[in-house]
Short mmCIF file of C-alpha atoms in Angstrom, two decimals:
data_model
loop_
_atom_site.label_atom_id
_atom_site.label_comp_id
_atom_site.label_asym_id
_atom_site.label_seq_id
_atom_site.Cartn_x
_atom_site.Cartn_y
_atom_site.Cartn_z
CA UNK V 327 -73.31 8.65 -14.59
CA UNK V 328 -71.10 8.48 -11.52
CA UNK V 329 -67.30 8.15 -11.59
CA UNK V 330 -65.14 8.01 -8.46
CA UNK V 331 -61.40 7.98 -7.85
CA UNK V 332 -60.92 6.57 -4.37
CA UNK V 333 -57.80 8.56 -3.66
CA UNK V 334 -59.97 11.68 -3.89
CA UNK V 335 -62.83 10.76 -1.54
CA UNK V 336 -63.37 14.33 -0.41
CA UNK V 337 -64.39 15.39 -3.89
CA UNK V 338 -67.13 12.76 -4.20
CA UNK V 339 -70.10 13.07 -1.86
CA UNK V 340 -71.63 9.76 -2.88
CA UNK V 341 -69.51 7.72 -0.46
CA UNK V 342 -71.72 6.97 2.53
CA UNK V 343 -69.67 4.51 4.56
CA UNK V 344 -65.94 4.64 4.48
CA UNK V 345 -64.77 1.55 6.34
CA UNK V 346 -61.17 1.11 5.38
CA UNK V 347 -58.13 2.59 3.73
CA UNK V 348 -58.58 1.46 0.15
CA UNK V 349 -55.14 2.38 -1.09
CA UNK V 350 -53.00 0.99 1.73
CA UNK V 351 -54.07 -2.65 1.78
CA UNK V 352 -55.32 -2.84 5.36
CA UNK V 353 -58.70 -4.10 6.54
CA UNK V 354 -60.72 -4.97 9.62
CA UNK V 355 -60.68 -8.56 10.82
CA UNK V 356 -64.39 -8.93 10.09
CA UNK V 357 -67.21 -7.01 8.43
CA UNK V 358 -65.08 -4.88 6.14
CA UNK V 359 -67.19 -3.18 3.50
CA UNK V 360 -67.93 0.05 1.69
CA UNK V 361 -71.41 1.20 0.68
CA UNK V 362 -72.19 3.76 -2.00
CA UNK V 363 -75.42 5.70 -2.09
CA UNK V 364 -75.65 6.99 -5.64
CA UNK V 365 -75.82 10.79 -5.51
CA UNK V 366 -78.77 13.08 -6.05
CA UNK V 367 -81.43 10.38 -6.27
CA UNK V 368 -79.67 8.39 -9.00
CA UNK V 369 -80.36 4.71 -9.53
CA UNK V 370 -77.95 2.57 -11.52
CA UNK V 371 -77.69 -0.99 -12.78
CA UNK V 372 -74.31 -1.14 -14.57
CA UNK V 373 -71.05 -0.86 -12.64
CA UNK V 374 -67.38 -0.86 -13.49
CA UNK V 375 -64.75 -1.30 -10.75
CA UNK V 376 -60.95 -1.28 -10.98
CA UNK V 377 -59.42 -3.51 -8.27
CA UNK V 378 -55.75 -4.04 -7.50
CA UNK V 379 -55.08 -7.50 -6.04
CA UNK V 380 -52.02 -9.53 -5.08
CA UNK V 381 -51.12 -12.20 -7.60
CA UNK V 382 -52.44 -15.68 -6.74
CA UNK V 383 -49.15 -17.30 -5.83
CA UNK V 384 -48.52 -14.63 -3.18
CA UNK V 385 -51.81 -14.55 -1.33
CA UNK V 386 -53.76 -16.41 1.29
CA UNK V 387 -56.58 -18.53 -0.19
CA UNK V 388 -59.86 -16.70 -0.85
CA UNK V 389 -58.55 -13.30 0.23
CA UNK V 390 -59.19 -11.85 -3.24
CA UNK V 391 -62.81 -13.03 -3.18
CA UNK V 392 -64.73 -9.77 -2.98
CA UNK V 393 -68.52 -10.03 -2.94
CA UNK V 394 -70.95 -7.46 -4.30
CA UNK V 395 -74.54 -6.62 -3.33
CA UNK V 396 -77.22 -4.01 -4.02
CA UNK V 397 -80.18 -2.47 -2.23
CA UNK V 398 -82.82 0.21 -2.54
CA UNK V 399 -83.22 0.90 1.19
CA UNK V 400 -79.72 0.14 2.66
CA UNK V 401 -81.35 -2.45 4.92
CA UNK V 402 -82.21 -5.43 2.72
CA UNK V 403 -79.24 -6.51 0.58
CA UNK V 404 -79.20 -8.72 -2.52
CA UNK V 405 -75.97 -10.51 -3.48
CA UNK V 406 -74.93 -10.12 -7.11
CA UNK V 407 -74.79 -13.62 -8.65
CA UNK V 408 -71.70 -14.84 -10.49
CA UNK V 409 -73.65 -14.63 -13.75
CA UNK V 410 -73.82 -10.86 -13.31
CA UNK V 411 -70.05 -10.41 -12.92
CA UNK V 412 -67.31 -10.52 -15.54
CA UNK V 413 -63.71 -9.33 -15.38
CA UNK V 414 -60.43 -8.98 -17.25
CA UNK V 415 -56.98 -9.13 -15.66
CA UNK V 416 -53.88 -7.03 -16.32
CA UNK V 417 -50.43 -7.71 -14.83
CA UNK V 418 -49.05 -4.64 -13.05
CA UNK V 419 -45.77 -6.07 -11.71
CA UNK V 420 -44.36 -9.19 -10.05
CA UNK V 421 -46.75 -8.89 -7.11
CA UNK V 422 -49.90 -7.15 -8.29
CA UNK V 423 -52.64 -7.54 -10.88
CA UNK V 424 -55.30 -5.05 -11.90
CA UNK V 425 -58.76 -6.56 -12.28
CA UNK V 426 -61.34 -4.66 -14.34
CA UNK V 427 -64.73 -5.81 -13.06
CA UNK V 428 -68.01 -5.27 -14.94
CA UNK V 429 -71.25 -5.86 -13.00
CA UNK V 430 -74.83 -6.03 -14.24
CA UNK V 431 -77.61 -5.70 -11.67
CA UNK V 432 -81.03 -7.26 -12.31
CA UNK V 433 -82.75 -3.93 -11.58
CA UNK V 434 -81.93 -0.30 -10.89
CA UNK V 435 -80.50 0.22 -7.39
CA UNK V 436 -79.96 3.17 -5.05
CA UNK V 437 -77.17 1.54 -3.02
CA UNK V 438 -74.23 -0.71 -3.88
CA UNK V 439 -71.85 -2.53 -1.53
CA UNK V 440 -68.50 -4.30 -1.73
CA UNK V 441 -67.60 -6.77 1.06
CA UNK V 442 -64.12 -8.07 1.80
CA UNK V 443 -63.70 -11.66 3.05
CA UNK V 444 -63.20 -12.02 6.78
CA UNK V 445 -59.69 -12.72 8.00
CA UNK V 446 -59.60 -16.00 9.90
CA UNK V 447 -57.96 -16.21 13.33
CA UNK V 448 -55.26 -18.84 13.84
CA UNK V 449 -55.77 -19.90 17.48
CA UNK V 450 -52.50 -21.85 17.61
CA UNK V 451 -50.34 -19.06 16.24
CA UNK V 452 -52.50 -16.44 17.98
CA UNK V 453 -52.60 -14.16 15.00
CA UNK V 454 -54.78 -13.38 12.02
CA UNK V 455 -54.00 -15.57 9.01
CA UNK V 456 -53.82 -12.52 6.73
CA UNK V 457 -51.61 -10.47 9.01
CA UNK V 458 -48.97 -9.93 6.34
CA UNK V 459 -51.40 -9.85 3.45
CA UNK V 460 -52.47 -6.81 1.47
CA UNK V 461 -56.15 -7.22 0.68
CA UNK V 462 -57.68 -6.08 -2.63
CA UNK V 463 -57.85 -2.33 -3.03
CA UNK V 464 -60.47 -0.43 -5.00
CA UNK V 465 -58.95 2.32 -7.11
CA UNK V 466 -61.91 3.37 -9.25
CA UNK V 467 -65.66 2.96 -9.30
CA UNK V 468 -68.11 3.90 -12.03
CA UNK V 469 -71.90 3.42 -12.22
CA UNK V 470 -74.38 3.91 -15.06
CA UNK V 471 -78.08 3.59 -15.85
CA UNK V 472 -78.72 1.34 -18.85
CA UNK V 473 -82.30 2.65 -19.13
CA UNK V 474 -80.75 6.06 -19.86
CA UNK V 475 -78.55 4.39 -22.52
CA UNK V 476 -75.45 4.83 -20.34
CA UNK V 477 -72.58 2.36 -20.29
CA UNK V 478 -70.01 1.60 -17.60
CA UNK V 479 -66.58 0.58 -18.93
CA UNK V 480 -63.06 1.93 -19.28
CA UNK V 481 -63.93 3.96 -22.36
CA UNK V 482 -67.12 5.58 -21.06
CA UNK V 483 -66.01 6.10 -17.44
CA UNK V 484 -62.52 7.38 -18.23
CA UNK V 485 -62.70 8.81 -21.77
CA UNK V 486 -59.35 10.56 -21.38
CA UNK V 487 -57.65 7.55 -19.85
CA UNK V 488 -57.24 9.32 -16.50
CA UNK V 489 -57.00 6.22 -14.35
CA UNK V 490 -54.55 7.93 -12.00
CA UNK V 491 -55.58 11.57 -11.43
CA UNK V 492 -53.69 13.64 -8.89
CA UNK V 493 -55.08 13.30 -5.35
CA UNK V 494 -56.88 16.21 -3.72
CA UNK V 495 -55.92 16.72 -0.08
CA UNK V 496 -59.01 17.59 2.02
CA UNK V 497 -57.06 18.87 5.05
CA UNK V 498 -57.71 22.61 5.57
CA UNK V 499 -54.69 24.82 4.93
CA UNK V 500 -54.92 27.36 7.73
CA UNK V 501 -53.21 30.76 7.42
CA UNK V 502 -51.83 30.43 10.95
CA UNK V 503 -50.44 26.88 10.61
CA UNK V 504 -48.02 24.72 8.67
CA UNK V 505 -48.94 21.05 8.37
CA UNK V 506 -45.99 18.69 8.69
CA UNK V 507 -47.92 15.44 8.28
CA UNK V 508 -51.67 14.79 8.12
CA UNK V 509 -51.20 11.10 7.13
CA UNK V 510 -53.78 11.53 4.40
CA UNK V 511 -51.98 10.85 1.12
CA UNK V 512 -51.86 7.05 1.14
CA UNK V 513 -48.90 6.96 -1.24
CA UNK V 514 -46.72 8.97 1.12
CA UNK V 515 -46.90 6.12 3.63
CA UNK V 516 -44.91 3.77 1.44
CA UNK V 517 -42.35 6.45 0.73
CA UNK V 518 -41.80 7.31 4.42
CA UNK V 519 -42.21 10.96 3.52
CA UNK V 520 -44.09 13.86 5.09
CA UNK V 521 -45.59 16.96 3.47
CA UNK V 522 -42.22 18.73 3.58
CA UNK V 523 -40.76 15.96 1.46
CA UNK V 524 -38.63 14.90 4.43
CA UNK V 525 -38.24 11.55 6.21
CA UNK V 526 -41.22 10.36 8.24
CA UNK V 527 -40.99 6.96 9.89
CA UNK V 528 -40.01 4.92 12.92
CA UNK V 529 -37.26 2.71 14.17
CA UNK V 530 -37.58 -0.89 13.08
CA UNK V 531 -39.11 -2.01 16.37
CA UNK V 532 -42.43 -0.25 15.78
CA UNK V 533 -43.91 -3.09 13.76
CA UNK V 534 -46.66 -2.49 11.20
CA UNK V 535 -46.41 1.29 11.40
CA UNK V 536 -47.58 1.27 7.79
CA UNK V 537 -51.15 0.70 8.99
CA UNK V 538 -53.39 3.62 8.19
CA UNK V 539 -56.74 3.87 9.96
CA UNK V 540 -59.64 5.61 8.17
CA UNK V 541 -61.19 8.39 10.22
CA UNK V 542 -64.91 8.55 10.89
CA UNK V 543 -65.49 10.93 8.01
CA UNK V 544 -64.32 11.53 4.48
CA UNK V 545 -60.78 11.88 3.39
CA UNK V 546 -58.21 11.68 6.09
CA UNK V 547 -56.48 8.90 8.02
CA UNK V 548 -54.39 8.35 11.14
CA UNK V 549 -51.05 6.59 11.47
CA UNK V 550 -51.20 3.46 13.63
CA UNK V 551 -48.15 2.92 15.84
CA UNK V 552 -47.01 -0.07 17.89
CA UNK V 553 -45.20 1.65 20.76
CA UNK V 554 -44.79 -1.45 22.94
CA UNK V 555 -41.15 -2.26 22.21
CA UNK V 556 -38.14 -0.86 24.03
CA UNK V 557 -36.57 2.24 22.50
CA UNK V 558 -39.39 2.70 19.98
CA UNK V 559 -39.62 6.18 18.49
CA UNK V 560 -41.31 8.14 15.72
CA UNK V 561 -39.53 10.89 13.79
CA UNK V 562 -40.71 13.67 11.50
CA UNK V 563 -37.70 15.21 9.80
CA UNK V 564 -38.04 18.89 8.96
CA UNK V 565 -35.32 19.23 6.35
CA UNK V 566 -34.14 17.46 3.23
CA UNK V 567 -30.78 19.25 2.78
CA UNK V 568 -28.41 21.21 4.97
CA UNK V 569 -30.96 24.05 5.11
CA UNK V 570 -32.77 24.13 8.46
CA UNK V 571 -36.52 24.52 8.90
CA UNK V 572 -37.55 27.97 10.13
CA UNK V 573 -40.60 27.77 12.43
CA UNK V 574 -39.99 31.13 14.09
CA UNK V 575 -43.31 32.62 12.95
CA UNK V 576 -45.23 29.91 14.84
CA UNK V 577 -45.87 29.71 18.57
CA UNK V 578 -46.91 26.07 19.14
CA UNK V 579 -46.32 22.49 18.07
CA UNK V 580 -49.66 20.75 17.40
CA UNK V 581 -50.34 17.02 17.27
CA UNK V 582 -53.28 14.69 17.84
CA UNK V 583 -52.93 11.29 19.51
CA UNK V 584 -55.52 8.59 20.05
CA UNK V 585 -54.71 6.21 22.90
CA UNK V 586 -56.06 4.59 26.05
CA UNK V 587 -55.71 5.26 29.78
CA UNK V 588 -52.24 5.94 31.12
CA UNK V 589 -50.58 6.69 27.79
CA UNK V 590 -47.77 9.22 27.72
CA UNK V 591 -44.63 9.94 25.73
CA UNK V 592 -41.88 12.49 25.30
CA UNK V 593 -41.82 14.94 22.40
CA UNK V 594 -38.45 16.27 21.39
CA UNK V 595 -37.40 19.14 19.13
CA UNK V 596 -33.93 18.94 17.65
CA UNK V 597 -32.05 21.79 16.01
CA UNK V 598 -29.04 21.69 13.77
CA UNK V 599 -25.61 22.61 15.20
CA UNK V 600 -25.82 25.90 13.29
CA UNK V 601 -27.46 27.73 10.40
CA UNK V 602 -27.03 25.77 7.19
CA UNK V 603 -25.86 22.65 9.03
CA UNK V 604 -29.09 20.73 9.53
CA UNK V 605 -27.72 17.72 7.66
CA UNK V 606 -25.55 17.21 10.76
CA UNK V 607 -26.40 15.89 14.22
CA UNK V 608 -25.12 17.34 17.47
CA UNK V 609 -27.28 20.45 17.72
CA UNK V 610 -29.31 21.45 20.78
CA UNK V 611 -32.39 19.40 21.63
CA UNK V 612 -35.08 19.62 24.28
CA UNK V 613 -38.00 17.43 25.24
CA UNK V 614 -41.27 17.68 27.12
CA UNK V 615 -43.64 15.01 28.41
CA UNK V 616 -47.13 14.82 26.96
CA UNK V 617 -48.61 14.27 30.42
CA UNK V 618 -48.05 17.98 31.07
CA UNK V 619 -50.45 18.85 28.24
CA UNK V 620 -53.00 16.01 28.01
CA UNK V 621 -54.25 13.17 30.23
CA UNK V 622 -55.48 9.87 28.78
CA UNK V 623 -57.94 8.40 31.29
CA UNK V 624 -60.43 6.30 29.30
CA UNK V 625 -60.15 2.55 28.74
CA UNK V 626 -61.51 3.18 25.23
CA UNK V 627 -59.40 4.83 22.51
CA UNK V 628 -59.70 8.59 22.98
CA UNK V 629 -58.31 11.28 20.72
CA UNK V 630 -56.59 14.27 22.31
CA UNK V 631 -55.51 17.51 20.66
CA UNK V 632 -52.13 18.46 22.11
CA UNK V 633 -50.54 21.90 21.67
CA UNK V 634 -47.11 22.60 23.11
CA UNK V 635 -45.63 26.11 23.24
CA UNK V 636 -42.37 26.17 21.29
CA UNK V 637 -40.95 28.21 24.18
CA UNK V 638 -41.22 25.07 26.35
CA UNK V 639 -38.40 23.52 24.31
CA UNK V 640 -35.70 25.38 26.20
CA UNK V 641 -32.52 26.18 24.30
CA UNK V 642 -33.81 25.16 20.87
CA UNK V 643 -33.85 27.92 18.26
CA UNK V 644 -37.06 27.56 16.15
CA UNK V 645 -35.22 29.15 13.22
CA UNK V 646 -32.92 26.15 12.84
CA UNK V 647 -35.06 23.05 13.40
CA UNK V 648 -34.01 19.64 12.21
CA UNK V 649 -36.59 17.11 13.47
CA UNK V 650 -39.50 16.22 15.76
CA UNK V 651 -39.06 12.97 17.70
CA UNK V 652 -41.66 11.15 19.83
CA UNK V 653 -40.20 8.51 22.18
CA UNK V 654 -40.16 7.09 25.72
CA UNK V 655 -43.67 5.70 25.30
CA UNK V 656 -45.70 4.57 28.31
CA UNK V 657 -48.66 2.46 27.14
CA UNK V 658 -50.25 0.38 29.93
CA UNK V 659 -53.02 -0.96 27.65
CA UNK V 660 -50.46 -2.30 25.14
CA UNK V 661 -52.97 -1.31 22.42
CA UNK V 662 -52.48 0.60 19.22
CA UNK V 663 -51.65 4.30 19.41
CA UNK V 664 -52.70 6.58 16.55
CA UNK V 665 -50.85 9.73 15.47
CA UNK V 666 -52.37 12.53 13.42
CA UNK V 667 -52.01 16.15 12.25
CA UNK V 668 -48.47 17.10 13.27
CA UNK V 669 -48.23 20.84 12.59
CA UNK V 670 -46.80 24.15 13.71
CA UNK V 671 -49.55 26.62 14.68
CA UNK V 672 -50.14 30.09 16.11
CA UNK V 673 -48.58 32.19 13.37
CA UNK V 674 -49.72 35.77 13.08
CA UNK V 675 -51.89 36.33 10.02
CA UNK V 676 -53.58 39.49 8.70
CA UNK V 677 -57.19 39.68 9.84
CA UNK V 678 -59.75 39.56 7.03
CA UNK V 679 -61.48 42.72 5.83
CA UNK V 680 -65.19 42.25 6.57
CA UNK V 681 -68.03 43.70 4.55
CA UNK V 682 -70.75 45.92 6.01
CA UNK V 683 -73.22 44.38 6.48
CA UNK V 684 -71.55 41.00 6.79
CA UNK V 685 -74.45 38.85 5.58
CA UNK V 686 -77.61 39.09 3.51
CA UNK V 687 -80.49 37.08 2.07
CA UNK V 688 -81.14 37.34 -1.68
CA UNK V 689 -84.32 36.10 -3.35
CA UNK V 690 -85.49 35.56 -6.90
CA UNK V 691 -87.17 38.81 -7.89
CA UNK V 692 -87.54 40.97 -10.95
CA UNK V 693 -88.42 44.10 -8.96
CA UNK V 694 -86.74 44.22 -5.54
CA UNK V 695 -83.24 45.76 -5.60
CA UNK V 696 -80.43 43.56 -4.35
CA UNK V 697 -78.46 44.56 -1.28
CA UNK V 698 -74.87 45.61 -1.72
CA UNK V 699 -72.33 44.54 0.87
CA UNK V 700 -69.85 47.38 1.23
CA UNK V 701 -66.06 47.10 1.60
CA UNK V 702 -65.45 50.87 1.73
CA UNK V 703 -62.83 51.00 -1.03
CA UNK V 704 -60.60 48.44 0.71
CA UNK V 705 -57.05 47.96 -0.59
CA UNK V 706 -56.22 44.20 -0.38
CA UNK V 707 -52.69 44.67 -1.72
CA UNK V 708 -51.77 46.99 1.13
CA UNK V 709 -53.63 45.04 3.81
CA UNK V 710 -52.23 41.64 2.82
CA UNK V 711 -48.75 42.86 1.85
CA UNK V 712 -49.23 42.08 -1.87
CA UNK V 713 -50.15 38.45 -1.13
CA UNK V 714 -52.98 37.25 -3.43
CA UNK V 715 -56.39 37.95 -1.87
CA UNK V 716 -59.90 36.63 -2.45
CA UNK V 717 -63.52 37.46 -1.76
CA UNK V 718 -64.74 34.78 0.67
CA UNK V 719 -68.22 33.92 1.91
CA UNK V 720 -70.43 30.94 2.66
CA UNK V 721 -73.68 30.48 0.77
CA UNK V 722 -76.72 28.35 1.57
CA UNK V 723 -79.49 27.89 -0.99
CA UNK V 724 -83.16 27.01 -0.54
CA UNK V 725 -83.46 24.74 -3.57
CA UNK V 726 -81.14 22.18 -5.24
CA UNK V 727 -79.52 23.31 -8.51
CA UNK V 728 -79.83 26.99 -7.55
CA UNK V 729 -77.39 29.22 -9.38
CA UNK V 730 -76.66 32.95 -9.27
CA UNK V 731 -74.18 35.64 -10.27
CA UNK V 732 -71.62 37.15 -7.91
CA UNK V 733 -71.05 40.82 -8.74
CA UNK V 734 -67.80 42.39 -7.52
CA UNK V 735 -67.27 46.16 -7.88
CA UNK V 736 -63.72 47.50 -7.97
CA UNK V 737 -61.91 50.75 -8.73
CA UNK V 738 -58.34 51.84 -9.41
CA UNK V 739 -59.03 55.48 -8.46
CA UNK V 740 -58.15 56.95 -5.04
CA UNK V 741 -61.22 56.83 -2.82
CA UNK V 742 -63.02 54.79 -5.50
CA UNK V 743 -64.67 58.03 -6.67
CA UNK V 744 -64.64 57.01 -10.32
CA UNK V 745 -63.78 54.21 -12.69
CA UNK V 746 -65.87 51.62 -10.86
CA UNK V 747 -65.82 48.31 -12.76
CA UNK V 748 -68.17 45.36 -12.34
CA UNK V 749 -66.86 41.80 -12.54
CA UNK V 750 -69.54 39.10 -12.77
CA UNK V 751 -68.79 35.49 -11.81
CA UNK V 752 -71.24 32.59 -12.00
CA UNK V 753 -71.78 30.40 -8.94
CA UNK V 754 -71.65 27.43 -11.33
CA UNK V 755 -67.94 28.05 -11.74
CA UNK V 756 -67.59 26.86 -8.14
CA UNK V 757 -70.47 24.48 -7.31
CA UNK V 758 -73.77 23.14 -8.61
CA UNK V 759 -75.59 22.84 -5.26
CA UNK V 760 -76.63 19.31 -6.16
CA UNK V 761 -79.48 17.60 -4.31
CA UNK V 762 -77.28 15.82 -1.76
CA UNK V 763 -75.33 18.98 -0.95
CA UNK V 764 -78.00 21.67 -1.17
CA UNK V 765 -78.55 21.95 2.60
CA UNK V 766 -74.86 22.36 3.40
CA UNK V 767 -73.20 25.79 3.14
CA UNK V 768 -70.61 26.14 0.40
CA UNK V 769 -67.52 28.28 0.95
CA UNK V 770 -66.79 30.51 -2.04
CA UNK V 771 -63.25 31.78 -2.66
CA UNK V 772 -63.30 34.26 -5.54
CA UNK V 773 -59.92 35.79 -6.55
CA UNK V 774 -59.86 39.60 -6.60
CA UNK V 775 -57.67 41.82 -8.80
CA UNK V 776 -54.30 42.62 -7.26
CA UNK V 777 -54.17 46.23 -8.48
CA UNK V 778 -57.65 47.47 -7.60
CA UNK V 779 -59.58 48.58 -4.54
CA UNK V 780 -62.72 46.66 -3.57
CA UNK V 781 -65.95 48.67 -3.40
CA UNK V 782 -68.73 46.13 -2.79
CA UNK V 783 -70.26 42.77 -3.70
CA UNK V 784 -73.77 41.48 -4.18
CA UNK V 785 -75.71 38.50 -5.56
CA UNK V 786 -77.88 38.83 -8.68
CA UNK V 787 -79.90 36.77 -11.19
CA UNK V 788 -80.95 33.96 -8.85
CA UNK V 789 -82.59 30.94 -10.49
CA UNK V 790 -84.85 28.97 -10.45
CA UNK V 791 -88.10 30.75 -9.69
CA UNK V 792 -88.67 31.10 -5.95
CA UNK V 793 -85.08 30.27 -4.96
CA UNK V 794 -83.19 32.19 -2.28
CA UNK V 795 -79.55 32.48 -1.26
CA UNK V 796 -78.20 33.36 2.19
CA UNK V 797 -74.59 34.62 2.25
CA UNK V 798 -72.69 34.87 5.51
CA UNK V 799 -69.25 35.90 6.76
CA UNK V 800 -68.52 38.03 3.68
CA UNK V 801 -64.89 39.10 3.78
CA UNK V 802 -61.65 39.68 1.92
CA UNK V 803 -58.90 37.29 2.99
CA UNK V 804 -55.77 35.53 1.84
CA UNK V 805 -56.55 33.45 -1.24
CA UNK V 806 -54.37 30.45 -0.45
CA UNK V 807 -55.47 29.61 3.09
CA UNK V 808 -58.35 29.45 5.55
CA UNK V 809 -58.72 31.68 8.62
CA UNK V 810 -58.79 29.48 11.73
CA UNK V 811 -61.23 30.31 14.51
CA UNK V 812 -58.44 29.37 16.93
CA UNK V 813 -54.96 30.01 15.51
CA UNK V 814 -53.27 27.74 18.08
CA UNK V 815 -55.80 24.89 18.05
CA UNK V 816 -57.18 24.79 14.48
CA UNK V 817 -59.93 22.33 13.68
CA UNK V 818 -58.68 19.42 11.57
CA UNK V 819 -61.74 17.21 12.13
CA UNK V 820 -62.66 15.53 8.83
CA UNK V 821 -65.96 16.40 7.21
CA UNK V 822 -68.86 14.19 8.22
CA UNK V 823 -70.36 11.58 5.97
CA UNK V 824 -73.01 12.88 3.56
CA UNK V 825 -76.71 12.52 4.30
CA UNK V 826 -77.61 8.87 4.73
CA UNK V 827 -74.20 7.78 5.98
CA UNK V 828 -74.00 5.43 8.96
CA UNK V 829 -70.86 5.60 11.06
CA UNK V 830 -69.30 2.72 12.90
CA UNK V 831 -67.77 2.79 16.37
CA UNK V 832 -63.99 2.93 16.51
CA UNK V 833 -62.37 -0.49 16.24
CA UNK V 834 -58.68 -1.21 16.44
CA UNK V 835 -56.86 -2.53 13.43
CA UNK V 836 -56.02 -6.19 13.89
CA UNK V 837 -54.04 -8.00 15.12
CA UNK V 838 -53.05 -6.74 18.57
CA UNK V 839 -49.60 -5.11 18.50
CA UNK V 840 -46.63 -7.12 19.67
CA UNK V 841 -45.46 -6.40 23.21
CA UNK V 842 -41.81 -6.50 24.24
#
């Protein structure tokens, strides 16, 4: 059985084509759909979908008319007839209903698709008819195989009633960076709030800034901005009280912008008038122009990673920051501009402690001794200043469903001369190396005791017969963050679609932004 919460797409590798932002009510003008490939070779014929839709008196005709289809090769699609669909309706509030949809397919299928109705273009008004309409949003999806005596309904798919589990943010948390806004959590958009809990929004002239464009990969999104009106600006506040934001351990301001040729803007840092006074205006501010750091030259939307040294904001004390403001936009194309991954980067972070050797291949064997990877009696507490540490490594397996034990040797004695203790952890506590994911390396993060020195690690008891495990980049590092290859320019690119996914070229959200 498969059960998916669409606000946690990163945790479900069955999503093969992610065409829209399902929780923010936006869609493409035409050809909006999502396709699931059921994971690990599964085939299913019973489906249960929870859809939020605007109540009939508030919507444009036919805009709630989702269509469903199935396939076994992702090329030839069969529409589900009305006789195979039933639903019940619940009232959520004055504007929204929740529709619980049950679907029966005539045969087992490998792929399933939901299509949204196209949005018609009003030639006289020169706008899309559903411009101000929030299209149906899929919150949950569950599939089952009736031949295996499975059922797909509220009770079987969500036995604990967890229709609204907490979202899981897929954006890497780098040790050298602090994310201000990654525009991922769809619910934050409506609250005009960033990851600091502070104000994140625009002046009223930047129409439809609530649009949220799905990236070409799982999980994250970008904020769509209409920058074509005079005095338009975007602000990320850095404080919620009088206490200022201290960014002194960072060296750069990082942001990513997708735009067309000729685009530029100013970025401004504003400080409070003094320590403990960041609820007041009037402090020092300084601005730089993006053209000094990135050039947009393509007629097609192009994404640029922009990093600005904090020292370039002359006269602004990074210990007492109040806000980041983007304004004075120049946008010759008059198209949409997309903002993403506003962060402070470049902080110093303790280097990881690497094992010797740093990688090894382990195979199923009853005779050959396993290879120990030595840490030389390392003291994580001293190295990481008593910050929680973890054993980290990536593992690739030769066969789906491989599992093994991770053996960690520690000692409390000086020099680790005695009292060596073995701690054994199963790989199944972290991942199952399912069929769809078996070829991809999995990053293990195993907590280590705070009061003990680390002697060595190794892999034991590999199953099934003939399986092998390759471990790489074995190290001790900070438990709560990821070491960036480049501390100033960390990689925030979303993970690619799983095997079988087909990406679509970038297309602007409709309609064209208003100019003037």
